[in-house]
PDB file of N, CA and C in Angstrom:
ATOM      1  N   MET A   1       0.895  -1.313  -0.028  1.00 63.00           N
ATOM      2  CA  MET A   1       0.113   0.109   0.106  1.00 63.00           C
ATOM      3  C   MET A   1       0.861   1.239   0.035  1.00 63.00           C
ATOM      4  N   SER A   2       0.450   2.310  -0.616  1.00 81.00           N
ATOM      5  CA  SER A   2       1.204   3.441  -0.690  1.00 81.00           C
ATOM      6  C   SER A   2       0.874   4.292   0.698  1.00 81.00           C
ATOM      7  N   ALA A   3       1.696   5.428   0.686  1.00 86.00           N
ATOM      8  CA  ALA A   3       1.365   6.338   1.911  1.00 86.00           C
ATOM      9  C   ALA A   3       0.118   6.747   2.044  1.00 86.00           C
ATOM     10  N   ALA A   4      -0.502   7.209   0.787  1.00 87.00           N
ATOM     11  CA  ALA A   4      -1.681   7.795   0.750  1.00 87.00           C
ATOM     12  C   ALA A   4      -2.899   6.852   1.215  1.00 87.00           C
ATOM     13  N   SER A   5      -2.782   5.595   0.641  1.00 88.00           N
ATOM     14  CA  SER A   5      -3.741   4.755   1.126  1.00 88.00           C
ATOM     15  C   SER A   5      -3.640   4.231   2.471  1.00 88.00           C
ATOM     16  N   VAL A   6      -2.532   4.201   3.088  1.00 86.00           N
ATOM     17  CA  VAL A   6      -2.311   3.801   4.537  1.00 86.00           C
ATOM     18  C   VAL A   6      -2.801   5.008   5.309  1.00 86.00           C
ATOM     19  N   SER A   7      -2.546   6.189   4.964  1.00 88.00           N
ATOM     20  CA  SER A   7      -3.083   7.426   5.852  1.00 88.00           C
ATOM     21  C   SER A   7      -4.560   7.351   5.681  1.00 88.00           C
ATOM     22  N   ALA A   8      -5.268   7.231   4.505  1.00 89.00           N
ATOM     23  CA  ALA A   8      -6.725   7.133   4.398  1.00 89.00           C
ATOM     24  C   ALA A   8      -7.285   6.007   5.150  1.00 89.00           C
ATOM     25  N   ASN A   9      -6.655   4.912   5.085  1.00 86.00           N
ATOM     26  CA  ASN A   9      -7.139   3.731   6.040  1.00 86.00           C
ATOM     27  C   ASN A   9      -7.052   4.125   7.434  1.00 86.00           C
ATOM     28  N   LEU A  10      -5.991   4.755   7.954  1.00 86.00           N
ATOM     29  CA  LEU A  10      -5.827   5.048   9.179  1.00 86.00           C
ATOM     30  C   LEU A  10      -6.789   6.198   9.711  1.00 86.00           C
ATOM     31  N   HIS A  11      -7.059   7.044   8.739  1.00 88.00           N
ATOM     32  CA  HIS A  11      -7.978   8.114   9.150  1.00 88.00           C
ATOM     33  C   HIS A  11      -9.366   7.562   9.218  1.00 88.00           C
ATOM     34  N   ALA A  12      -9.809   6.439   8.390  1.00 88.00           N
ATOM     35  CA  ALA A  12     -11.141   5.890   8.543  1.00 88.00           C
ATOM     36  C   ALA A  12     -11.155   5.273   9.966  1.00 88.00           C
ATOM     37  N   LYS A  13     -10.258   4.500  10.203  1.00 86.00           N
ATOM     38  CA  LYS A  13     -10.244   3.639  11.474  1.00 86.00           C
ATOM     39  C   LYS A  13     -10.288   4.712  12.554  1.00 86.00           C
ATOM     40  N   LEU A  14      -9.525   5.727  12.704  1.00 86.00           N
ATOM     41  CA  LEU A  14      -9.602   6.629  13.848  1.00 86.00           C
ATOM     42  C   LEU A  14     -10.947   7.345  13.851  1.00 86.00           C
ATOM     43  N   LEU A  15     -11.571   7.762  12.713  1.00 85.00           N
ATOM     44  CA  LEU A  15     -12.762   8.378  12.731  1.00 85.00           C
ATOM     45  C   LEU A  15     -14.010   7.476  13.233  1.00 85.00           C
ATOM     46  N   ASP A  16     -13.782   6.258  12.750  1.00 84.00           N
ATOM     47  CA  ASP A  16     -14.725   5.202  13.328  1.00 84.00           C
ATOM     48  C   ASP A  16     -14.549   4.998  14.921  1.00 84.00           C
ATOM     49  N   LYS A  17     -13.406   4.810  15.255  1.00 82.00           N
ATOM     50  CA  LYS A  17     -13.054   4.516  16.827  1.00 82.00           C
ATOM     51  C   LYS A  17     -13.540   5.768  17.701  1.00 82.00           C
ATOM     52  N   THR A  18     -12.902   6.919  17.130  1.00 82.00           N
ATOM     53  CA  THR A  18     -13.163   8.014  18.147  1.00 82.00           C
ATOM     54  C   THR A  18     -14.234   9.083  17.797  1.00 82.00           C
ATOM     55  N   GLY A  19     -14.715   8.929  16.611  1.00 82.00           N
ATOM     56  CA  GLY A  19     -15.912   9.866  16.172  1.00 82.00           C
ATOM     57  C   GLY A  19     -15.203  11.237  15.793  1.00 82.00           C
ATOM     58  N   GLN A  20     -14.010  11.299  15.863  1.00 81.00           N
ATOM     59  CA  GLN A  20     -13.293  12.678  15.447  1.00 81.00           C
ATOM     60  C   GLN A  20     -12.315  12.471  14.362  1.00 81.00           C
ATOM     61  N   ALA A  21     -12.178  13.438  13.452  1.00 78.00           N
ATOM     62  CA  ALA A  21     -11.037  13.309  12.481  1.00 78.00           C
ATOM     63  C   ALA A  21      -9.757  13.694  12.920  1.00 78.00           C
ATOM     64  N   HIS A  22      -8.882  12.756  13.019  1.00 84.00           N
ATOM     65  CA  HIS A  22      -7.394  13.010  13.431  1.00 84.00           C
ATOM     66  C   HIS A  22      -6.544  12.974  12.015  1.00 84.00           C
ATOM     67  N   VAL A  23      -6.717  14.129  11.362  1.00 86.00           N
ATOM     68  CA  VAL A  23      -6.003  14.253  10.163  1.00 86.00           C
ATOM     69  C   VAL A  23      -4.483  14.286  10.274  1.00 86.00           C
ATOM     70  N   GLY A  24      -4.108  15.090  11.148  1.00 86.00           N
ATOM     71  CA  GLY A  24      -2.556  15.141  11.500  1.00 86.00           C
ATOM     72  C   GLY A  24      -1.984  13.914  11.948  1.00 86.00           C
ATOM     73  N   GLU A  25      -2.642  13.157  12.791  1.00 86.00           N
ATOM     74  CA  GLU A  25      -2.105  11.882  13.195  1.00 86.00           C
ATOM     75  C   GLU A  25      -2.127  10.855  12.141  1.00 86.00           C
ATOM     76  N   SER A  26      -3.218  10.805  11.326  1.00 87.00           N
ATOM     77  CA  SER A  26      -3.359   9.906  10.214  1.00 87.00           C
ATOM     78  C   SER A  26      -2.021  10.121   9.241  1.00 87.00           C
ATOM     79  N   LEU A  27      -1.717  11.369   9.057  1.00 86.00           N
ATOM     80  CA  LEU A  27      -0.665  11.545   8.067  1.00 86.00           C
ATOM     81  C   LEU A  27       0.661  11.290   8.819  1.00 86.00           C
ATOM     82  N   MET A  28       0.735  11.612  10.125  1.00 86.00           N
ATOM     83  CA  MET A  28       2.018  11.521  10.820  1.00 86.00           C
ATOM     84  C   MET A  28       2.353   9.967  10.964  1.00 86.00           C
ATOM     85  N   TYR A  29       1.361   9.139  11.157  1.00 86.00           N
ATOM     86  CA  TYR A  29       1.657   7.652  11.099  1.00 86.00           C
ATOM     87  C   TYR A  29       1.515   7.072   9.798  1.00 86.00           C
ATOM     88  N   GLY A  30       0.604   7.461   9.087  1.00 87.00           N
ATOM     89  CA  GLY A  30       0.350   6.729   7.667  1.00 87.00           C
ATOM     90  C   GLY A  30       1.442   6.965   6.684  1.00 87.00           C
ATOM     91  N   ILE A  31       2.134   8.087   6.683  1.00 88.00           N
ATOM     92  CA  ILE A  31       3.083   8.178   5.708  1.00 88.00           C
ATOM     93  C   ILE A  31       4.330   7.238   5.921  1.00 88.00           C
ATOM     94  N   PRO A  32       4.934   7.185   7.234  1.00 87.00           N
ATOM     95  CA  PRO A  32       6.047   6.239   7.441  1.00 87.00           C
ATOM     96  C   PRO A  32       5.592   4.816   7.345  1.00 87.00           C
ATOM     97  N   LEU A  33       4.348   4.472   7.564  1.00 85.00           N
ATOM     98  CA  LEU A  33       3.908   3.095   7.536  1.00 85.00           C
ATOM     99  C   LEU A  33       3.648   2.865   5.954  1.00 85.00           C
ATOM    100  N   GLY A  34       3.276   3.714   5.203  1.00 86.00           N
ATOM    101  CA  GLY A  34       3.306   3.647   3.716  1.00 86.00           C
ATOM    102  C   GLY A  34       4.420   3.558   3.176  1.00 86.00           C
ATOM    103  N   MET A  35       5.582   4.069   3.594  1.00 87.00           N
ATOM    104  CA  MET A  35       6.823   4.058   3.053  1.00 87.00           C
ATOM    105  C   MET A  35       7.424   2.700   3.114  1.00 87.00           C
ATOM    106  N   LEU A  36       7.001   1.930   4.064  1.00 82.00           N
ATOM    107  CA  LEU A  36       7.498   0.576   4.244  1.00 82.00           C
ATOM    108  C   LEU A  36       7.316  -0.235   2.906  1.00 82.00           C
ATOM    109  N   SER A  37       6.224   0.155   2.096  1.00 80.00           N
ATOM    110  CA  SER A  37       6.148  -0.585   0.817  1.00 80.00           C
ATOM    111  C   SER A  37       7.366  -0.428  -0.102  1.00 80.00           C
ATOM    112  N   LEU A  38       8.311   0.437   0.231  1.00 80.00           N
ATOM    113  CA  LEU A  38       9.534   0.585  -0.557  1.00 80.00           C
ATOM    114  C   LEU A  38      10.399  -0.723  -0.174  1.00 80.00           C
ATOM    115  N   LEU A  39      10.225  -1.299   0.774  1.00 77.00           N
ATOM    116  CA  LEU A  39      11.012  -2.462   1.031  1.00 77.00           C
ATOM    117  C   LEU A  39      10.457  -3.671   0.224  1.00 77.00           C
ATOM    118  N   ASN A  40       9.362  -3.583  -0.384  1.00 74.00           N
ATOM    119  CA  ASN A  40       9.011  -4.719  -1.300  1.00 74.00           C
ATOM    120  C   ASN A  40       9.865  -4.784  -2.476  1.00 74.00           C
ATOM    121  N   ILE A  41      10.178  -6.182  -2.651  1.00 68.00           N
ATOM    122  CA  ILE A  41      11.063  -6.291  -3.791  1.00 68.00           C
ATOM    123  C   ILE A  41      10.157  -6.919  -4.948  1.00 68.00           C
ATOM    124  N   PRO A  42      10.322  -6.344  -6.006  1.00 70.00           N
ATOM    125  CA  PRO A  42       9.634  -7.025  -7.355  1.00 70.00           C
ATOM    126  C   PRO A  42      10.042  -8.329  -7.514  1.00 70.00           C
ATOM    127  N   PHE A  43       9.059  -9.289  -7.498  1.00 63.00           N
ATOM    128  CA  PHE A  43       9.305 -10.670  -7.749  1.00 63.00           C
ATOM    129  C   PHE A  43       8.798 -11.180  -9.030  1.00 63.00           C
ATOM    130  N   GLN A  44       9.639 -12.389  -9.381  1.00 62.00           N
ATOM    131  CA  GLN A  44       9.114 -13.066 -10.857  1.00 62.00           C
ATOM    132  C   GLN A  44       8.044 -14.232 -10.373  1.00 62.00           C
ATOM    133  N   PRO A  45       7.080 -14.297 -11.367  1.00 68.00           N
ATOM    134  CA  PRO A  45       6.152 -15.447 -11.194  1.00 68.00           C
ATOM    135  C   PRO A  45       6.848 -16.630 -11.108  1.00 68.00           C
ATOM    136  N   PRO A  46       6.470 -17.629 -10.429  1.00 69.00           N
ATOM    137  CA  PRO A  46       7.158 -18.925 -10.231  1.00 69.00           C
ATOM    138  C   PRO A  46       7.422 -19.641 -11.598  1.00 69.00           C
ATOM    139  N   ALA A  47       6.715 -19.308 -12.749  1.00 73.00           N
ATOM    140  CA  ALA A  47       6.969 -19.988 -14.000  1.00 73.00           C
ATOM    141  C   ALA A  47       8.276 -19.579 -14.530  1.00 73.00           C
ATOM    142  N   GLN A  48       8.860 -18.354 -14.178  1.00 74.00           N
ATOM    143  CA  GLN A  48      10.218 -18.036 -14.565  1.00 74.00           C
ATOM    144  C   GLN A  48      11.334 -18.513 -13.724  1.00 74.00           C
ATOM    145  N   VAL A  49      11.055 -19.318 -12.589  1.00 74.00           N
ATOM    146  CA  VAL A  49      12.027 -19.668 -11.808  1.00 74.00           C
ATOM    147  C   VAL A  49      12.826 -20.761 -12.360  1.00 74.00           C
ATOM    148  N   ARG A  50      14.127 -20.715 -12.521  1.00 83.00           N
ATOM    149  CA  ARG A  50      14.798 -21.739 -13.252  1.00 83.00           C
ATOM    150  C   ARG A  50      15.883 -22.441 -12.412  1.00 83.00           C
ATOM    151  N   SER A  51      16.191 -21.820 -11.319  1.00 86.00           N
ATOM    152  CA  SER A  51      17.420 -22.195 -10.475  1.00 86.00           C
ATOM    153  C   SER A  51      16.985 -22.113  -9.031  1.00 86.00           C
ATOM    154  N   PRO A  52      17.821 -22.835  -8.161  1.00 86.00           N
ATOM    155  CA  PRO A  52      17.492 -22.662  -6.689  1.00 86.00           C
ATOM    156  C   PRO A  52      17.682 -21.223  -6.287  1.00 86.00           C
ATOM    157  N   GLU A  53      18.623 -20.425  -6.894  1.00 86.00           N
ATOM    158  CA  GLU A  53      18.893 -19.140  -6.545  1.00 86.00           C
ATOM    159  C   GLU A  53      17.636 -18.132  -6.790  1.00 86.00           C
ATOM    160  N   GLU A  54      17.136 -18.448  -8.046  1.00 83.00           N
ATOM    161  CA  GLU A  54      15.859 -17.729  -8.481  1.00 83.00           C
ATOM    162  C   GLU A  54      14.766 -18.037  -7.430  1.00 83.00           C
ATOM    163  N   LEU A  55      14.586 -19.294  -7.197  1.00 82.00           N
ATOM    164  CA  LEU A  55      13.491 -19.697  -6.193  1.00 82.00           C
ATOM    165  C   LEU A  55      13.709 -19.051  -4.774  1.00 82.00           C
ATOM    166  N   LYS A  56      14.947 -18.933  -4.372  1.00 84.00           N
ATOM    167  CA  LYS A  56      15.287 -18.259  -3.069  1.00 84.00           C
ATOM    168  C   LYS A  56      14.930 -16.822  -3.152  1.00 84.00           C
ATOM    169  N   ARG A  57      15.161 -16.233  -4.282  1.00 82.00           N
ATOM    170  CA  ARG A  57      14.787 -14.679  -4.524  1.00 82.00           C
ATOM    171  C   ARG A  57      13.277 -14.458  -4.531  1.00 82.00           C
ATOM    172  N   TRP A  58      12.615 -15.486  -5.141  1.00 81.00           N
ATOM    173  CA  TRP A  58      11.264 -15.339  -5.328  1.00 81.00           C
ATOM    174  C   TRP A  58      10.546 -15.574  -4.001  1.00 81.00           C
ATOM    175  N   VAL A  59      10.921 -16.473  -3.259  1.00 84.00           N
ATOM    176  CA  VAL A  59      10.378 -16.921  -1.724  1.00 84.00           C
ATOM    177  C   VAL A  59      10.685 -15.634  -0.972  1.00 84.00           C
ATOM    178  N   THR A  60      11.745 -14.977  -0.947  1.00 84.00           N
ATOM    179  CA  THR A  60      12.170 -13.943  -0.237  1.00 84.00           C
ATOM    180  C   THR A  60      11.326 -12.570  -0.478  1.00 84.00           C
ATOM    181  N   SER A  61      11.111 -12.478  -1.847  1.00 83.00           N
ATOM    182  CA  SER A  61      10.272 -11.261  -2.225  1.00 83.00           C
ATOM    183  C   SER A  61       8.860 -11.500  -1.761  1.00 83.00           C
ATOM    184  N   VAL A  62       8.349 -12.710  -1.751  1.00 84.00           N
ATOM    185  CA  VAL A  62       6.983 -12.967  -1.391  1.00 84.00           C
ATOM    186  C   VAL A  62       6.834 -12.695   0.072  1.00 84.00           C
ATOM    187  N   LEU A  63       7.787 -13.305   0.845  1.00 86.00           N
ATOM    188  CA  LEU A  63       7.732 -13.102   2.187  1.00 86.00           C
ATOM    189  C   LEU A  63       8.035 -11.700   2.752  1.00 86.00           C
ATOM    190  N   ALA A  64       8.778 -10.740   2.095  1.00 85.00           N
ATOM    191  CA  ALA A  64       8.935  -9.464   2.344  1.00 85.00           C
ATOM    192  C   ALA A  64       7.612  -8.674   2.049  1.00 85.00           C
ATOM    193  N   ASP A  65       7.001  -8.992   0.953  1.00 86.00           N
ATOM    194  CA  ASP A  65       5.772  -8.341   0.679  1.00 86.00           C
ATOM    195  C   ASP A  65       4.651  -8.668   1.687  1.00 86.00           C
ATOM    196  N   PHE A  66       4.518  -9.912   2.153  1.00 88.00           N
ATOM    197  CA  PHE A  66       3.660 -10.294   3.183  1.00 88.00           C
ATOM    198  C   PHE A  66       3.984  -9.601   4.453  1.00 88.00           C
ATOM    199  N   GLY A  67       5.264  -9.547   4.828  1.00 89.00           N
ATOM    200  CA  GLY A  67       5.723  -8.913   6.035  1.00 89.00           C
ATOM    201  C   GLY A  67       5.457  -7.356   6.219  1.00 89.00           C
ATOM    202  N   VAL A  68       5.694  -6.793   4.917  1.00 87.00           N
ATOM    203  CA  VAL A  68       5.464  -5.127   4.862  1.00 87.00           C
ATOM    204  C   VAL A  68       3.959  -4.995   5.033  1.00 87.00           C
ATOM    205  N   GLY A  69       3.164  -5.785   4.368  1.00 87.00           N
ATOM    206  CA  GLY A  69       1.704  -5.617   4.474  1.00 87.00           C
ATOM    207  C   GLY A  69       1.060  -5.800   5.878  1.00 87.00           C
ATOM    208  N   GLN A  70       1.725  -6.941   6.540  1.00 90.00           N
ATOM    209  CA  GLN A  70       1.449  -7.047   8.063  1.00 90.00           C
ATOM    210  C   GLN A  70       1.839  -5.971   8.917  1.00 90.00           C
ATOM    211  N   GLY A  71       2.983  -5.493   8.627  1.00 89.00           N
ATOM    212  CA  GLY A  71       3.606  -4.465   9.372  1.00 89.00           C
ATOM    213  C   GLY A  71       2.685  -3.160   9.416  1.00 89.00           C
ATOM    214  N   GLN A  72       2.350  -2.907   8.139  1.00 88.00           N
ATOM    215  CA  GLN A  72       1.361  -1.734   7.837  1.00 88.00           C
ATOM    216  C   GLN A  72       0.055  -1.834   8.636  1.00 88.00           C
ATOM    217  N   GLU A  73      -0.548  -3.057   8.435  1.00 88.00           N
ATOM    218  CA  GLU A  73      -1.757  -3.253   9.149  1.00 88.00           C
ATOM    219  C   GLU A  73      -1.820  -3.244  10.685  1.00 88.00           C
ATOM    220  N   ALA A  74      -0.607  -3.804  11.156  1.00 89.00           N
ATOM    221  CA  ALA A  74      -0.433  -3.856  12.634  1.00 89.00           C
ATOM    222  C   ALA A  74      -0.156  -2.360  13.216  1.00 89.00           C
ATOM    223  N   GLY A  75       0.513  -1.507  12.401  1.00 88.00           N
ATOM    224  CA  GLY A  75       0.887  -0.317  12.709  1.00 88.00           C
ATOM    225  C   GLY A  75      -0.390   0.591  12.845  1.00 88.00           C
ATOM    226  N   ALA A  76      -1.190   0.499  11.795  1.00 86.00           N
ATOM    227  CA  ALA A  76      -2.505   1.274  11.711  1.00 86.00           C
ATOM    228  C   ALA A  76      -3.416   0.889  12.822  1.00 86.00           C
ATOM    229  N   LYS A  77      -3.458  -0.351  13.119  1.00 86.00           N
ATOM    230  CA  LYS A  77      -4.348  -0.876  14.350  1.00 86.00           C
ATOM    231  C   LYS A  77      -3.760  -0.393  15.463  1.00 86.00           C
ATOM    232  N   TYR A  78      -2.484  -0.389  15.755  1.00 87.00           N
ATOM    233  CA  TYR A  78      -1.830  -0.062  17.010  1.00 87.00           C
ATOM    234  C   TYR A  78      -2.192   1.487  17.266  1.00 87.00           C
ATOM    235  N   VAL A  79      -2.037   2.338  16.254  1.00 86.00           N
ATOM    236  CA  VAL A  79      -2.406   3.765  16.453  1.00 86.00           C
ATOM    237  C   VAL A  79      -3.938   4.053  16.651  1.00 86.00           C
ATOM    238  N   ALA A  80      -4.813   3.303  15.952  1.00 83.00           N
ATOM    239  CA  ALA A  80      -6.286   3.539  16.239  1.00 83.00           C
ATOM    240  C   ALA A  80      -6.760   2.882  17.591  1.00 83.00           C
ATOM    241  N   ASP A  81      -6.022   1.936  17.913  1.00 83.00           N
ATOM    242  CA  ASP A  81      -6.513   1.332  19.217  1.00 83.00           C
ATOM    243  C   ASP A  81      -5.985   2.117  20.447  1.00 83.00           C
ATOM    244  N   GLY A  82      -4.747   2.942  20.167  1.00 81.00           N
ATOM    245  CA  GLY A  82      -4.219   3.726  21.116  1.00 81.00           C
ATOM    246  C   GLY A  82      -5.180   4.941  21.331  1.00 81.00           C
ATOM    247  N   TYR A  83      -5.674   5.420  20.189  1.00 78.00           N
ATOM    248  CA  TYR A  83      -6.587   6.591  20.332  1.00 78.00           C
ATOM    249  C   TYR A  83      -7.947   6.235  21.147  1.00 78.00           C
ATOM    250  N   SER A  84      -8.470   5.088  20.744  1.00 69.00           N
ATOM    251  CA  SER A  84      -9.664   4.720  21.350  1.00 69.00           C
ATOM    252  C   SER A  84      -9.515   4.355  22.885  1.00 69.00           C
ATOM    253  N   ASN A  85      -8.366   3.962  23.284  1.00 67.00           N
ATOM    254  CA  ASN A  85      -8.017   3.684  24.626  1.00 67.00           C
ATOM    255  C   ASN A  85      -7.726   5.118  25.337  1.00 67.00           C
ATOM    256  N   ARG A  86      -7.129   5.962  24.698  1.00 66.00           N
ATOM    257  CA  ARG A  86      -7.075   7.515  25.285  1.00 66.00           C
ATOM    258  C   ARG A  86      -8.387   7.994  25.517  1.00 66.00           C
ATOM    259  N   LYS A  87      -9.304   7.807  24.632  1.00 64.00           N
ATOM    260  CA  LYS A  87     -10.590   8.310  24.748  1.00 64.00           C
ATOM    261  C   LYS A  87     -11.445   7.883  25.855  1.00 64.00           C
ATOM    262  N   THR A  88     -11.141   6.643  26.115  1.00 66.00           N
ATOM    263  CA  THR A  88     -11.858   5.846  27.252  1.00 66.00           C
ATOM    264  C   THR A  88     -11.208   6.333  28.535  1.00 66.00           C
ATOM    265  N   GLU A  89      -9.971   6.511  28.517  1.00 68.00           N
ATOM    266  CA  GLU A  89      -9.224   6.958  29.858  1.00 68.00           C
ATOM    267  C   GLU A  89      -9.492   8.491  30.206  1.00 68.00           C
ATOM    268  N   ASP A  90      -9.733   9.306  29.106  1.00 67.00           N
ATOM    269  CA  ASP A  90     -10.091  10.578  29.422  1.00 67.00           C
ATOM    270  C   ASP A  90     -11.373  10.739  29.931  1.00 67.00           C
ATOM    271  N   LYS A  91     -12.343   9.708  29.405  1.00 70.00           N
ATOM    272  CA  LYS A  91     -13.684   9.927  30.122  1.00 70.00           C
ATOM    273  C   LYS A  91     -13.793   9.427  31.441  1.00 70.00           C
ATOM    274  N   LYS A  92     -12.987   8.493  31.873  1.00 72.00           N
ATOM    275  CA  LYS A  92     -12.754   8.063  33.240  1.00 72.00           C
ATOM    276  C   LYS A  92     -12.222   9.073  34.068  1.00 72.00           C
ATOM    277  N   ARG A  93     -11.337   9.732  33.584  1.00 72.00           N
ATOM    278  CA  ARG A  93     -10.638  10.843  34.378  1.00 72.00           C
ATOM    279  C   ARG A  93     -11.597  11.905  34.643  1.00 72.00           C
ATOM    280  N   SER A  94     -12.245  12.310  33.577  1.00 75.00           N
ATOM    281  CA  SER A  94     -13.371  13.540  33.724  1.00 75.00           C
ATOM    282  C   SER A  94     -14.374  12.998  34.715  1.00 75.00           C
ATOM    283  N   GLN A  95     -14.745  11.921  34.964  1.00 74.00           N
ATOM    284  CA  GLN A  95     -15.798  11.474  35.727  1.00 74.00           C
ATOM    285  C   GLN A  95     -15.379  11.511  37.303  1.00 74.00           C
ATOM    286  N   ARG A  96     -14.203  11.442  37.598  1.00 66.00           N
ATOM    287  CA  ARG A  96     -13.601  11.486  38.995  1.00 66.00           C
ATOM    288  C   ARG A  96     -13.942  12.772  39.737  1.00 66.00           C
TER     289      ARG A  96
END
């Protein structure tokens, strides 16, 4: 995913969880998470694999792509969950 799509996804999650638009935070966390996609290595389809070395490169690229996607999703979830927890804690503090 690109930085723009991760930022938009994070913005939607924050809006859903908190009811407020956190545009600055969406960009602040979404851009670095989106930049992780630069770690993705272009891979060749398995039909073009002709040697063990090419197979190793293909498997590595597929795993890197999966890892980057998982990292982006986990980062966005961590940020969104952090804001929902802060909102709950702020409500508890204000009730004291």
